[in-house]
C-alpha cells in the first residue's frame, strides 16, 4: 500500500486550488438514478469514493461516462434502465455512503436491495433513520442476510421528523420524496451545504423542493424527473485542511475555487486561535506568522464546527500555547489520530469524547498509520511541522477524499512524496479497506 514520505519545516507559499466536494458529488451521482435521462455533473473530484460510486451505478446498469483531459472533472450518468437495483456488500463495505442509493432506487424502481453497512473506524454509524423514514413514506422493509430490501408500488408523501440530524439520511429521504405521491415535510434536517447542493440539482431535474439548507424541507412529489447539468460546490473540508496547512507551516497560502460562506465556523475558530485570514468571494488567504492560542472546540452539525475538521484542528492545537479541549459530539470513536500524534511528540489525553491537548509541543518525525480519511489529513499536517522525515502508511484512506493531495501540497512547497507499493495486491487492499 502506498505511503507518504514527508519532511517537515517548509512553509507553504503560493496558490492551491480546491476540488469539488466529495460529500456533494456522492449524493448528486445517486440522484441520477431517479431519471431515465442523462445527468451531467461538473467539478467532480477525482477521488476513490467517486470511482467506487461509478462502479456501483454501472453494476446496476447505468451508463457512466468519464470526462478526460480538460473534461476530467465531468461525468455523465445515464440510468435509462436499471435491471439490477442492488448495492452489493462488496461495494458497500468499501464505502458506506453507497447506502445513498436506497431511497432513489425504491422511488424509481419500486424496489431496492442494499447491503447494510458494517462497522466503521469512527463509529457504529447505523442507517436506522434512513429505513424509518422510508417506512413512513410507505415502503415495505425487510432486513435479512445483511441486506435491507425496500419495496413500494409508489411512495406516499408524509411528515417525517428525524430523531437525530443526519446528513445522508436527509439526502436519502429527500431524493425518495421527489417521486412520492403528494407532499413530504422533512423536519430536523441536516443543513449542510451539500444537502442544499443536492436539492439544487434535483430542482433542475424538475423536482419541487423548498427549504433545503434549513431544518424544514418541503417536497411536492412529481411523477417523473428529467436530466440536468449541474456544477458541484467546492469542498469546504479540503479548503479547511489547506487553511490549517498554511497556518501550521507559517506559510502564506491563497486557497482558490472555494466558497468562504461555507467556512464561517472554521474561519472564526482559526481567528480565535490567532490565525490571520483574508477572504474574497471565492478564495481565502491564510498567513501563518502569529503564535497560536489554545482554544476549545465542540464539533456540531452545520453551521457549527464540522466533525470532518476536528482531527486537522487538533494538529493545530498541538502547536498552540496553552491547553485546548476538543469535544467530539457527532461520532463516538473519532480520535484514532490521537495516538499517532502522541507518537510524534504531542501531549494529548482522551477521556470518552473529550481530548485535552497541551501545547506547544515540539513534534518529531515518526512512522505513523492512517486509520480514516480525516485522521490521515491531521497526520499529514503534523508531519509538515515535525522535525525530520515522517512515513505515513495506508494513505489510501486519504485518496478516498482528497484529490492528488501530495501534488497540490508539493505545488506550494511541501516536501512530500508518495511511495508506491506496486506489490500490494488488490485482494489484500480490498481486505484492508473493509475497515
Ligand atoms: C456525512 O456522513 C458525511 N459523509 C461524513 O463525512 C460526515 O462526517 C457526517 O455526515 C457528519 O457531518 C457523507 O456525506 C458521504 P450522519 P453521514 O448520518 O451522513 C447517527 C468524511 O470524512 N446516525 O450525519 O453518514 C450517526 O451514527 C465523512 O467525508 C444514526 O444514529 O453522517 C452519527 O452519530 C466521514 N442513525 C450521527 O447520526 C442514522 O440512520 C450523524 O451521522 C444515521 C445517522
CSV table of N, CA, C and O in Angstrom, one decimal, residues 8-77:
chain,number,residue,atom,x,y,z
A,8,UNK,N,9.4,17.7,7.3
A,8,UNK,CA,8.8,18.9,7.9
A,8,UNK,C,9.6,20.1,7.8
A,8,UNK,O,10.8,20.1,7.4
A,9,UNK,N,9.0,21.3,8.1
A,9,UNK,CA,9.8,22.5,8.2
A,9,UNK,C,9.6,23.5,7.1
A,9,UNK,O,10.1,24.6,7.1
A,10,UNK,N,8.9,23.1,6.0
A,10,UNK,CA,8.8,24.0,4.9
A,10,UNK,C,7.5,24.9,5.0
A,10,UNK,O,6.4,24.3,5.1
A,11,UNK,N,7.6,26.2,4.9
A,11,UNK,CA,6.3,27.0,4.9
A,11,UNK,C,5.6,26.8,3.5
A,11,UNK,O,6.3,26.7,2.5
A,12,UNK,N,4.3,26.8,3.5
A,12,UNK,CA,3.6,26.6,2.3
A,12,UNK,C,3.4,28.0,1.7
A,12,UNK,O,2.8,28.9,2.4
A,13,UNK,N,3.8,28.2,0.5
A,13,UNK,CA,3.7,29.5,-0.2
A,13,UNK,C,3.1,29.4,-1.5
A,13,UNK,O,3.4,28.5,-2.3
A,14,UNK,N,2.1,30.3,-1.9
A,14,UNK,CA,1.6,30.3,-3.2
A,14,UNK,C,0.1,30.0,-3.2
A,14,UNK,O,-0.6,30.3,-2.2
A,15,UNK,N,-0.4,29.4,-4.3
A,15,UNK,CA,-1.8,29.2,-4.5
A,15,UNK,C,-2.2,27.8,-4.7
A,15,UNK,O,-1.5,27.1,-5.4
A,16,UNK,N,-3.2,27.3,-4.0
A,16,UNK,CA,-3.7,26.0,-4.2
A,16,UNK,C,-5.2,26.0,-4.5
A,16,UNK,O,-5.9,26.8,-3.9
A,17,UNK,N,-5.6,25.1,-5.4
A,17,UNK,CA,-7.0,25.1,-5.9
A,17,UNK,C,-7.8,24.0,-5.2
A,17,UNK,O,-7.3,22.9,-5.2
A,18,UNK,N,-9.0,24.3,-4.8
A,18,UNK,CA,-9.8,23.3,-4.1
A,18,UNK,C,-10.6,22.6,-5.2
A,18,UNK,O,-11.1,23.2,-6.1
A,19,UNK,N,-10.8,21.3,-5.0
A,19,UNK,CA,-11.6,20.5,-5.9
A,19,UNK,C,-13.1,20.5,-5.5
A,19,UNK,O,-13.5,21.2,-4.5
A,20,UNK,N,-13.9,19.8,-6.3
A,20,UNK,CA,-15.4,19.8,-5.9
A,20,UNK,C,-15.6,18.9,-4.7
A,20,UNK,O,-14.7,18.1,-4.3
A,21,UNK,N,-16.7,19.1,-4.0
A,21,UNK,CA,-17.0,18.5,-2.7
A,21,UNK,C,-17.4,17.0,-2.9
A,21,UNK,O,-18.4,16.7,-3.5
A,22,UNK,N,-16.5,16.1,-2.3
A,22,UNK,CA,-16.9,14.7,-2.3
A,22,UNK,C,-18.3,14.4,-1.8
A,22,UNK,O,-19.1,13.7,-2.3
A,23,UNK,N,-18.6,15.1,-0.7
A,23,UNK,CA,-19.9,14.8,0.0
A,23,UNK,C,-21.1,15.5,-0.6
A,23,UNK,O,-22.2,15.3,-0.1
A,24,UNK,N,-20.8,16.3,-1.7
A,24,UNK,CA,-21.9,16.7,-2.5
A,24,UNK,C,-22.0,15.9,-3.8
A,24,UNK,O,-23.1,15.5,-4.3
A,25,UNK,N,-20.8,15.5,-4.3
A,25,UNK,CA,-20.8,14.7,-5.5
A,25,UNK,C,-21.5,13.3,-5.3
A,25,UNK,O,-22.2,12.9,-6.2
A,26,UNK,N,-21.2,12.7,-4.2
A,26,UNK,CA,-21.8,11.3,-4.0
A,26,UNK,C,-23.3,11.3,-4.0
A,26,UNK,O,-23.9,10.6,-4.8
A,27,UNK,N,-24.0,12.2,-3.2
A,27,UNK,CA,-25.5,12.1,-3.4
A,27,UNK,C,-26.0,12.6,-4.7
A,27,UNK,O,-27.0,12.1,-5.3
A,28,UNK,N,-25.3,13.6,-5.4
A,28,UNK,CA,-25.7,14.0,-6.7
A,28,UNK,C,-25.6,12.9,-7.7
A,28,UNK,O,-26.4,12.8,-8.6
A,29,UNK,N,-24.6,12.1,-7.6
A,29,UNK,CA,-24.4,10.9,-8.5
A,29,UNK,C,-25.6,9.9,-8.3
A,29,UNK,O,-26.2,9.4,-9.2
A,30,UNK,N,-25.9,9.7,-7.0
A,30,UNK,CA,-27.1,8.8,-6.7
A,30,UNK,C,-28.4,9.4,-7.2
A,30,UNK,O,-29.2,8.6,-7.7
A,31,UNK,N,-28.5,10.7,-7.3
A,31,UNK,CA,-29.7,11.3,-7.8
A,31,UNK,C,-30.0,11.0,-9.2
A,31,UNK,O,-31.1,11.0,-9.7
A,32,UNK,N,-28.9,10.6,-10.0
A,32,UNK,CA,-29.1,10.3,-11.4
A,32,UNK,C,-30.0,9.0,-11.5
A,32,UNK,O,-30.6,8.8,-12.6
A,33,UNK,N,-30.1,8.2,-10.5
A,33,UNK,CA,-30.9,7.0,-10.5
A,33,UNK,C,-32.4,7.4,-10.6
A,33,UNK,O,-33.2,6.5,-11.0
A,34,UNK,N,-32.7,8.6,-10.3
A,34,UNK,CA,-34.2,9.0,-10.3
A,34,UNK,C,-34.8,9.3,-11.6
A,34,UNK,O,-36.0,9.5,-11.8
A,35,UNK,N,-33.9,9.3,-12.7
A,35,UNK,CA,-34.4,9.7,-14.0
A,35,UNK,C,-33.9,8.7,-15.1
A,35,UNK,O,-32.8,8.2,-14.9
A,36,UNK,N,-34.6,8.6,-16.2
A,36,UNK,CA,-34.1,7.8,-17.3
A,36,UNK,C,-33.3,8.6,-18.3
A,36,UNK,O,-33.0,8.2,-19.4
A,37,UNK,N,-33.1,9.9,-17.9
A,37,UNK,CA,-32.4,10.8,-18.9
A,37,UNK,C,-31.0,11.1,-18.3
A,37,UNK,O,-30.8,10.9,-17.1
A,38,UNK,N,-30.0,11.5,-19.2
A,38,UNK,CA,-28.7,11.8,-18.7
A,38,UNK,C,-28.6,12.9,-17.7
A,38,UNK,O,-29.2,13.9,-17.9
A,39,UNK,N,-27.7,12.7,-16.7
A,39,UNK,CA,-27.4,13.8,-15.7
A,39,UNK,C,-25.9,14.1,-15.9
A,39,UNK,O,-25.1,13.2,-15.8
A,40,UNK,N,-25.6,15.4,-16.1
A,40,UNK,CA,-24.2,15.7,-16.3
A,40,UNK,C,-23.7,16.5,-15.1
A,40,UNK,O,-24.3,17.5,-14.7
A,41,UNK,N,-22.6,16.0,-14.5
A,41,UNK,CA,-22.1,16.6,-13.3
A,41,UNK,C,-20.7,17.2,-13.5
A,41,UNK,O,-19.9,16.5,-14.1
A,42,UNK,N,-20.5,18.4,-13.2
A,42,UNK,CA,-19.2,19.0,-13.4
A,42,UNK,C,-18.5,19.3,-12.0
A,42,UNK,O,-19.2,19.3,-11.0
A,43,UNK,N,-17.2,19.6,-12.1
A,43,UNK,CA,-16.4,19.8,-10.8
A,43,UNK,C,-16.5,18.6,-9.9
A,43,UNK,O,-16.5,18.8,-8.7
A,44,UNK,N,-16.5,17.4,-10.5
A,44,UNK,CA,-16.4,16.2,-9.7
A,44,UNK,C,-15.0,15.9,-9.3
A,44,UNK,O,-14.1,15.9,-10.1
A,45,UNK,N,-14.7,15.7,-8.0
A,45,UNK,CA,-13.3,15.5,-7.6
A,45,UNK,C,-12.9,14.1,-8.0
A,45,UNK,O,-13.6,13.1,-8.1
A,46,UNK,N,-11.6,14.0,-8.4
A,46,UNK,CA,-11.1,12.7,-8.8
A,46,UNK,C,-10.6,12.0,-7.6
A,46,UNK,O,-9.3,11.9,-7.3
A,47,UNK,N,-11.5,11.4,-6.8
A,47,UNK,CA,-11.1,10.7,-5.6
A,47,UNK,C,-11.7,9.3,-5.6
A,47,UNK,O,-12.6,9.0,-6.4
A,48,UNK,N,-11.2,8.4,-4.8
A,48,UNK,CA,-11.5,7.0,-4.9
A,48,UNK,C,-13.0,6.7,-4.6
A,48,UNK,O,-13.6,5.9,-5.2
A,49,UNK,N,-13.6,7.5,-3.7
A,49,UNK,CA,-15.0,7.2,-3.4
A,49,UNK,C,-15.9,7.5,-4.6
A,49,UNK,O,-17.0,6.9,-4.8
A,50,UNK,N,-15.5,8.4,-5.5
A,50,UNK,CA,-16.2,8.7,-6.7
A,50,UNK,C,-16.1,7.5,-7.6
A,50,UNK,O,-17.1,7.1,-8.3
A,51,UNK,N,-14.9,7.0,-7.7
A,51,UNK,CA,-14.7,5.8,-8.6
A,51,UNK,C,-15.6,4.6,-8.1
A,51,UNK,O,-16.2,3.9,-8.9
A,52,UNK,N,-15.6,4.5,-6.7
A,52,UNK,CA,-16.5,3.4,-6.2
A,52,UNK,C,-17.9,3.6,-6.5
A,52,UNK,O,-18.7,2.7,-6.9
A,53,UNK,N,-18.4,4.9,-6.5
A,53,UNK,CA,-19.8,5.2,-6.8
A,53,UNK,C,-20.1,4.9,-8.3
A,53,UNK,O,-21.1,4.4,-8.7
A,54,UNK,N,-19.1,5.2,-9.2
A,54,UNK,CA,-19.2,4.9,-10.6
A,54,UNK,C,-19.4,3.4,-10.7
A,54,UNK,O,-20.3,2.9,-11.5
A,55,UNK,N,-18.6,2.6,-10.1
A,55,UNK,CA,-18.7,1.1,-10.2
A,55,UNK,C,-20.1,0.7,-9.7
A,55,UNK,O,-20.7,-0.2,-10.3
A,56,UNK,N,-20.5,1.3,-8.6
A,56,UNK,CA,-21.8,0.9,-8.0
A,56,UNK,C,-23.0,1.1,-9.0
A,56,UNK,O,-23.8,0.3,-9.3
A,57,UNK,N,-22.9,2.3,-9.6
A,57,UNK,CA,-24.0,2.7,-10.6
A,57,UNK,C,-23.9,1.8,-11.8
A,57,UNK,O,-24.9,1.3,-12.3
A,58,UNK,N,-22.7,1.6,-12.3
A,58,UNK,CA,-22.5,0.7,-13.5
A,58,UNK,C,-23.0,-0.7,-13.2
A,58,UNK,O,-23.7,-1.3,-14.1
A,59,UNK,N,-22.8,-1.2,-12.0
A,59,UNK,CA,-23.3,-2.5,-11.7
A,59,UNK,C,-24.8,-2.6,-11.7
A,59,UNK,O,-25.3,-3.7,-11.9
A,60,UNK,N,-25.5,-1.5,-11.6
A,60,UNK,CA,-26.9,-1.5,-11.6
A,60,UNK,C,-27.5,-1.4,-13.0
A,60,UNK,O,-28.7,-1.6,-13.3
A,61,UNK,N,-26.6,-1.1,-14.0
A,61,UNK,CA,-27.0,-1.0,-15.4
A,61,UNK,C,-26.9,0.4,-15.9
A,61,UNK,O,-27.2,0.7,-17.0
A,62,UNK,N,-26.4,1.3,-15.1
A,62,UNK,CA,-26.2,2.7,-15.6
A,62,UNK,C,-25.1,2.9,-16.5
A,62,UNK,O,-24.1,2.1,-16.4
A,63,UNK,N,-25.2,3.8,-17.5
A,63,UNK,CA,-24.0,4.1,-18.3
A,63,UNK,C,-23.3,5.3,-17.6
A,63,UNK,O,-24.0,6.3,-17.3
A,64,UNK,N,-22.1,5.1,-17.3
A,64,UNK,CA,-21.3,6.2,-16.6
A,64,UNK,C,-20.2,6.6,-17.5
A,64,UNK,O,-19.3,5.8,-17.7
A,65,UNK,N,-20.2,7.8,-17.9
A,65,UNK,CA,-19.1,8.3,-18.8
A,65,UNK,C,-18.2,9.2,-18.1
A,65,UNK,O,-18.7,10.1,-17.3
A,66,UNK,N,-16.9,9.0,-18.2
A,66,UNK,CA,-15.9,9.8,-17.5
A,66,UNK,C,-15.4,10.9,-18.5
A,66,UNK,O,-15.1,10.5,-19.7
A,67,UNK,N,-15.3,12.1,-18.1
A,67,UNK,CA,-14.6,13.1,-19.0
A,67,UNK,C,-13.2,12.8,-18.9
A,67,UNK,O,-12.7,12.1,-17.9
A,68,UNK,N,-12.4,13.3,-19.8
A,68,UNK,CA,-10.9,13.2,-19.6
A,68,UNK,C,-10.3,14.5,-20.2
A,68,UNK,O,-11.0,15.3,-20.8
A,69,UNK,N,-9.0,14.6,-20.0
A,69,UNK,CA,-8.3,15.8,-20.4
A,69,UNK,C,-9.0,17.0,-19.6
A,69,UNK,O,-9.2,16.9,-18.4
A,70,UNK,N,-9.3,18.0,-20.4
A,70,UNK,CA,-9.9,19.2,-19.8
A,70,UNK,C,-11.2,18.9,-19.1
A,70,UNK,O,-11.7,19.6,-18.2
A,71,UNK,N,-11.9,17.8,-19.6
A,71,UNK,CA,-13.2,17.5,-19.0
A,71,UNK,C,-13.1,16.4,-18.0
A,71,UNK,O,-14.1,15.8,-17.6
A,72,UNK,N,-11.9,16.2,-17.4
A,72,UNK,CA,-11.8,15.1,-16.5
A,72,UNK,C,-12.6,15.2,-15.2
A,72,UNK,O,-12.8,14.3,-14.5
A,73,UNK,N,-13.1,16.4,-14.9
A,73,UNK,CA,-13.9,16.6,-13.7
A,73,UNK,C,-15.4,16.6,-14.0
A,73,UNK,O,-16.2,17.1,-13.3
A,74,UNK,N,-15.7,16.1,-15.2
A,74,UNK,CA,-17.1,16.0,-15.6
A,74,UNK,C,-17.5,14.5,-15.7
A,74,UNK,O,-16.7,13.7,-16.2
A,75,UNK,N,-18.7,14.2,-15.3
A,75,UNK,CA,-19.2,12.8,-15.5
A,75,UNK,C,-20.6,12.8,-16.0
A,75,UNK,O,-21.4,13.7,-15.5
A,76,UNK,N,-21.0,12.0,-16.9
A,76,UNK,CA,-22.3,11.9,-17.4
A,76,UNK,C,-22.9,10.5,-17.0
A,76,UNK,O,-22.3,9.5,-17.3
A,77,UNK,N,-24.0,10.5,-16.3
A,77,UNK,CA,-24.6,9.3,-15.8
A,77,UNK,C,-26.0,9.2,-16.4
A,77,UNK,O,-26.8,10.1,-16.3
